[in-house]
Backbone as JSON Lines, residues from 0, in Angstrom:
{"i":0,"aa":"X","n":[-20.41,64.32,32.93],"ca":[-19.46,63.2,33.28],"c":[-20.08,61.92,32.89]}
{"i":1,"aa":"X","n":[-21.28,61.62,33.23],"ca":[-21.82,60.24,32.86],"c":[-21.85,60.01,31.43]}
{"i":2,"aa":"X","n":[-21.89,60.95,30.58],"ca":[-21.95,60.73,29.07],"c":[-20.52,60.21,28.87]}
{"i":3,"aa":"X","n":[-19.49,60.81,29.35],"ca":[-18.21,60.44,29.06],"c":[-18.05,58.85,29.31]}
{"i":4,"aa":"X","n":[-18.52,58.59,30.69],"ca":[-18.27,57.11,31.11],"c":[-19.05,56.28,30.39]}
{"i":5,"aa":"X","n":[-20.32,56.63,30.02],"ca":[-21.22,55.82,29.16],"c":[-20.66,55.5,27.81]}
{"i":6,"aa":"X","n":[-20.0,56.62,27.24],"ca":[-19.3,56.36,25.94],"c":[-17.92,55.34,26.03]}
{"i":7,"aa":"X","n":[-17.29,55.52,26.99],"ca":[-16.24,54.61,27.37],"c":[-16.81,53.23,27.32]}
{"i":8,"aa":"X","n":[-17.88,53.04,28.2],"ca":[-18.4,51.66,28.54],"c":[-18.84,51.05,27.17]}
{"i":9,"aa":"X","n":[-19.41,51.76,26.26],"ca":[-19.79,51.37,24.92],"c":[-18.75,51.09,24.04]}
{"i":10,"aa":"X","n":[-17.69,51.84,24.13],"ca":[-16.36,51.51,23.36],"c":[-15.75,50.33,23.78]}
{"i":11,"aa":"X","n":[-15.68,49.95,25.32],"ca":[-15.03,48.75,25.83],"c":[-15.89,47.67,25.31]}
{"i":12,"aa":"X","n":[-17.2,47.75,25.53],"ca":[-18.1,46.59,25.08],"c":[-18.0,46.24,23.52]}
{"i":13,"aa":"X","n":[-17.71,47.38,22.61],"ca":[-17.46,47.05,21.18],"c":[-16.11,46.3,21.08]}
{"i":14,"aa":"X","n":[-15.18,46.86,21.7],"ca":[-13.88,46.12,21.72],"c":[-13.84,44.67,22.17]}
{"i":15,"aa":"X","n":[-14.58,44.56,23.21],"ca":[-14.73,43.07,23.58],"c":[-15.44,42.16,22.7]}
{"i":16,"aa":"X","n":[-16.46,42.7,22.13],"ca":[-17.15,41.84,21.2],"c":[-16.31,41.53,19.94]}
{"i":17,"aa":"X","n":[-15.54,42.54,19.57],"ca":[-14.66,42.36,18.3],"c":[-13.65,41.32,18.7]}
{"i":18,"aa":"X","n":[-13.11,41.3,19.96],"ca":[-12.19,40.13,20.35],"c":[-12.76,38.88,20.34]}
{"i":19,"aa":"X","n":[-14.08,38.8,20.84],"ca":[-14.66,37.51,20.7],"c":[-14.88,36.98,19.45]}
{"i":20,"aa":"X","n":[-15.23,37.97,18.51],"ca":[-15.48,37.58,17.21],"c":[-14.18,37.14,16.51]}
{"i":21,"aa":"X","n":[-13.02,37.88,16.88],"ca":[-11.6,37.37,16.23],"c":[-11.36,36.0,16.79]}
{"i":22,"aa":"X","n":[-11.56,35.54,17.97],"ca":[-11.3,34.32,18.56],"c":[-12.2,33.25,17.9]}
{"i":23,"aa":"X","n":[-13.48,33.5,17.61],"ca":[-14.32,32.61,16.89],"c":[-13.72,32.33,15.52]}
{"i":24,"aa":"X","n":[-13.14,33.48,14.84],"ca":[-12.69,33.23,13.51],"c":[-11.5,32.34,13.55]}
{"i":25,"aa":"X","n":[-10.59,32.67,14.5],"ca":[-9.49,31.8,14.72],"c":[-9.77,30.38,14.8]}
{"i":26,"aa":"X","n":[-10.73,29.84,15.73],"ca":[-11.11,28.79,15.92],"c":[-11.61,28.03,14.7]}
{"i":27,"aa":"X","n":[-12.39,28.71,13.86],"ca":[-13.0,28.05,12.58],"c":[-11.87,27.96,11.67]}
{"i":28,"aa":"X","n":[-10.79,28.71,11.57],"ca":[-9.82,28.5,10.66],"c":[-8.86,27.27,11.19]}
{"i":29,"aa":"X","n":[-8.68,27.06,12.5],"ca":[-7.98,26.15,13.14],"c":[-8.65,24.65,12.8]}
{"i":30,"aa":"X","n":[-10.08,24.85,12.99],"ca":[-10.79,23.51,12.59],"c":[-10.68,23.2,11.06]}
{"i":31,"aa":"X","n":[-10.67,24.0,10.42],"ca":[-10.51,23.91,8.84],"c":[-9.05,23.3,8.48]}
{"i":32,"aa":"X","n":[-8.18,23.85,9.17],"ca":[-6.83,23.24,8.89],"c":[-6.62,21.79,9.43]}
{"i":33,"aa":"X","n":[-7.19,21.63,10.56],"ca":[-7.2,20.31,11.07],"c":[-7.98,19.25,10.19]}
{"i":34,"aa":"X","n":[-8.95,19.72,9.6],"ca":[-9.77,18.92,8.84],"c":[-8.93,18.55,7.47]}
{"i":35,"aa":"X","n":[-8.25,19.69,6.92],"ca":[-7.43,19.42,5.83],"c":[-6.01,18.52,6.1]}
{"i":36,"aa":"X","n":[-5.65,18.57,7.27],"ca":[-4.59,17.77,7.61],"c":[-5.08,16.12,7.62]}
{"i":37,"aa":"X","n":[-6.22,16.04,8.35],"ca":[-6.84,14.76,8.43],"c":[-6.98,14.15,7.05]}
{"i":38,"aa":"X","n":[-7.5,15.05,6.29],"ca":[-7.91,14.46,4.83],"c":[-6.65,14.0,4.1]}
{"i":39,"aa":"X","n":[-5.48,14.93,4.22],"ca":[-4.3,14.71,3.64],"c":[-3.72,13.37,4.14]}
{"i":40,"aa":"X","n":[-3.9,13.14,5.48],"ca":[-3.25,11.9,6.12],"c":[-4.09,10.74,5.38]}
{"i":41,"aa":"X","n":[-5.46,10.6,5.37],"ca":[-6.14,9.64,4.57],"c":[-5.75,9.27,3.3]}
{"i":42,"aa":"X","n":[-5.45,10.46,2.47],"ca":[-5.04,10.37,1.07],"c":[-3.63,9.6,1.01]}
{"i":43,"aa":"X","n":[-2.8,10.0,2.01],"ca":[-1.46,9.56,1.95],"c":[-1.45,7.97,2.25]}
{"i":44,"aa":"X","n":[-2.16,7.54,3.2],"ca":[-2.35,6.18,3.62],"c":[-3.06,5.31,2.41]}
{"i":45,"aa":"X","n":[-3.94,5.95,1.78],"ca":[-4.5,5.19,0.73],"c":[-3.51,5.11,-0.46]}
{"i":46,"aa":"X","n":[-2.69,6.04,-0.65],"ca":[-1.84,6.11,-1.67],"c":[-0.72,4.93,-1.42]}
{"i":47,"aa":"X","n":[-0.2,4.96,-0.13],"ca":[0.82,3.96,0.23],"c":[0.41,2.59,0.27]}
{"i":48,"aa":"X","n":[-0.96,2.36,0.45],"ca":[-1.63,0.87,0.36],"c":[-1.6,0.58,-1.12]}
{"i":49,"aa":"X","n":[-2.02,1.43,-1.83],"ca":[-2.1,1.14,-3.4],"c":[-0.69,1.01,-4.01]}
{"i":50,"aa":"X","n":[0.13,1.58,-3.65],"ca":[1.62,1.66,-4.13],"c":[2.07,0.31,-3.61]}
{"i":51,"aa":"X","n":[1.96,-0.17,-2.45],"ca":[2.5,-1.3,-1.88],"c":[1.73,-2.54,-2.61]}
{"i":52,"aa":"X","n":[0.5,-2.45,-2.88],"ca":[-0.05,-3.44,-3.53],"c":[0.26,-3.74,-4.98]}
{"i":53,"aa":"X","n":[0.57,-2.55,-5.6],"ca":[0.98,-2.69,-7.09],"c":[2.45,-3.16,-6.95]}
{"i":54,"aa":"X","n":[3.34,-2.85,-6.17],"ca":[4.69,-3.51,-6.32],"c":[4.53,-4.92,-5.79]}
{"i":55,"aa":"X","n":[3.67,-5.35,-4.69],"ca":[3.65,-6.58,-4.34],"c":[3.06,-7.53,-5.4]}
{"i":56,"aa":"X","n":[2.08,-6.91,-6.12],"ca":[1.58,-7.73,-7.48],"c":[2.5,-7.93,-8.53]}
{"i":57,"aa":"X","n":[3.46,-6.76,-8.74],"ca":[4.45,-7.17,-9.75],"c":[5.43,-8.02,-9.37]}
{"i":58,"aa":"X","n":[5.97,-7.94,-8.01],"ca":[6.9,-8.88,-7.47],"c":[6.28,-10.38,-7.65]}
{"i":59,"aa":"X","n":[4.91,-10.53,-7.07],"ca":[4.33,-11.84,-7.04],"c":[4.07,-12.29,-8.42]}
{"i":60,"aa":"X","n":[3.87,-11.51,-9.44],"ca":[3.77,-12.0,-10.72],"c":[4.98,-12.73,-11.21]}
{"i":61,"aa":"X","n":[6.05,-12.4,-10.78],"ca":[7.3,-12.94,-11.07],"c":[7.37,-14.3,-10.76]}
{"i":62,"aa":"X","n":[6.81,-14.67,-9.5],"ca":[6.76,-16.05,-9.06],"c":[5.92,-16.91,-10.0]}
{"i":63,"aa":"X","n":[4.58,-16.45,-10.21],"ca":[3.77,-17.3,-11.12],"c":[2.33,-16.61,-11.0]}
{"i":64,"aa":"X","n":[1.25,-17.27,-11.42],"ca":[-0.05,-16.9,-11.4],"c":[-0.64,-16.75,-10.08]}
{"i":65,"aa":"X","n":[-0.17,-17.51,-9.19],"ca":[-0.81,-17.66,-7.9],"c":[-0.1,-16.39,-6.99]}
{"i":66,"aa":"X","n":[1.18,-16.18,-7.36],"ca":[2.05,-15.2,-6.68],"c":[1.47,-13.84,-6.8]}
{"i":67,"aa":"X","n":[0.72,-13.5,-7.87],"ca":[0.3,-11.98,-8.1],"c":[-0.68,-11.47,-6.85]}
{"i":68,"aa":"X","n":[-1.8,-12.2,-6.78],"ca":[-2.67,-11.73,-5.51],"c":[-2.2,-11.9,-4.32]}
{"i":69,"aa":"X","n":[-1.35,-12.81,-4.01],"ca":[-0.69,-13.06,-2.77],"c":[0.29,-11.85,-2.53]}
{"i":70,"aa":"X","n":[1.0,-11.61,-3.54],"ca":[2.01,-10.41,-3.5],"c":[1.24,-9.02,-3.39]}
{"i":71,"aa":"X","n":[0.05,-8.91,-3.97],"ca":[-0.67,-7.84,-3.81],"c":[-0.99,-7.52,-2.36]}
{"i":72,"aa":"X","n":[-1.59,-8.74,-1.75],"ca":[-2.05,-8.56,-0.4],"c":[-0.87,-8.24,0.47]}
{"i":73,"aa":"X","n":[0.16,-8.81,0.33],"ca":[1.37,-8.55,1.19],"c":[1.89,-7.18,0.94]}
{"i":74,"aa":"X","n":[1.92,-6.61,-0.26],"ca":[2.36,-5.41,-0.72],"c":[1.34,-4.18,-0.11]}
{"i":75,"aa":"X","n":[0.07,-4.66,-0.04],"ca":[-0.78,-3.78,0.61],"c":[-0.54,-3.52,1.98]}
{"i":76,"aa":"X","n":[-0.31,-4.63,2.75],"ca":[-0.16,-4.69,4.28],"c":[1.15,-4.01,4.56]}
{"i":77,"aa":"X","n":[2.2,-4.12,3.73],"ca":[3.52,-3.5,3.82],"c":[3.18,-1.98,3.76]}
{"i":78,"aa":"X","n":[2.44,-1.47,2.62],"ca":[2.03,-0.24,2.56],"c":[1.38,0.4,3.77]}
{"i":79,"aa":"X","n":[0.42,-0.26,4.19],"ca":[-0.31,0.04,5.37],"c":[0.71,0.2,6.6]}
{"i":80,"aa":"X","n":[1.44,-0.65,6.8],"ca":[2.49,-0.74,7.85],"c":[3.42,0.66,7.79]}
{"i":81,"aa":"X","n":[3.87,0.78,6.54],"ca":[4.7,1.96,6.21],"c":[3.98,3.3,6.73]}
{"i":82,"aa":"X","n":[2.59,3.24,6.36],"ca":[1.91,4.57,6.79],"c":[1.87,4.76,8.27]}
{"i":83,"aa":"X","n":[1.76,3.59,8.98],"ca":[1.67,3.7,10.5],"c":[2.96,4.09,11.12]}
{"i":84,"aa":"X","n":[4.04,3.5,10.39],"ca":[5.31,3.78,11.07],"c":[5.9,5.2,10.82]}
{"i":85,"aa":"X","n":[5.59,5.67,9.52],"ca":[6.28,6.83,9.02],"c":[5.19,7.84,8.96]}
């Protein structure tokens, strides 16, 4: 009888260890996905700032030589604001 109980104990321990291993794997995958989402968010923010700066520079260039850099700065600010709001 004791051999049967010892075998059952070993089986239960093995299943418990497998469950813990599965949980650890899930946590690693979740962390990797969180890191990817954070990186994508940073890329989107950088893209929006660059796009806003480009549009602002083009609009400012219509005003004159001084308007280009000022428009670029304003456009970059608008791009940053857009990423924060949306």
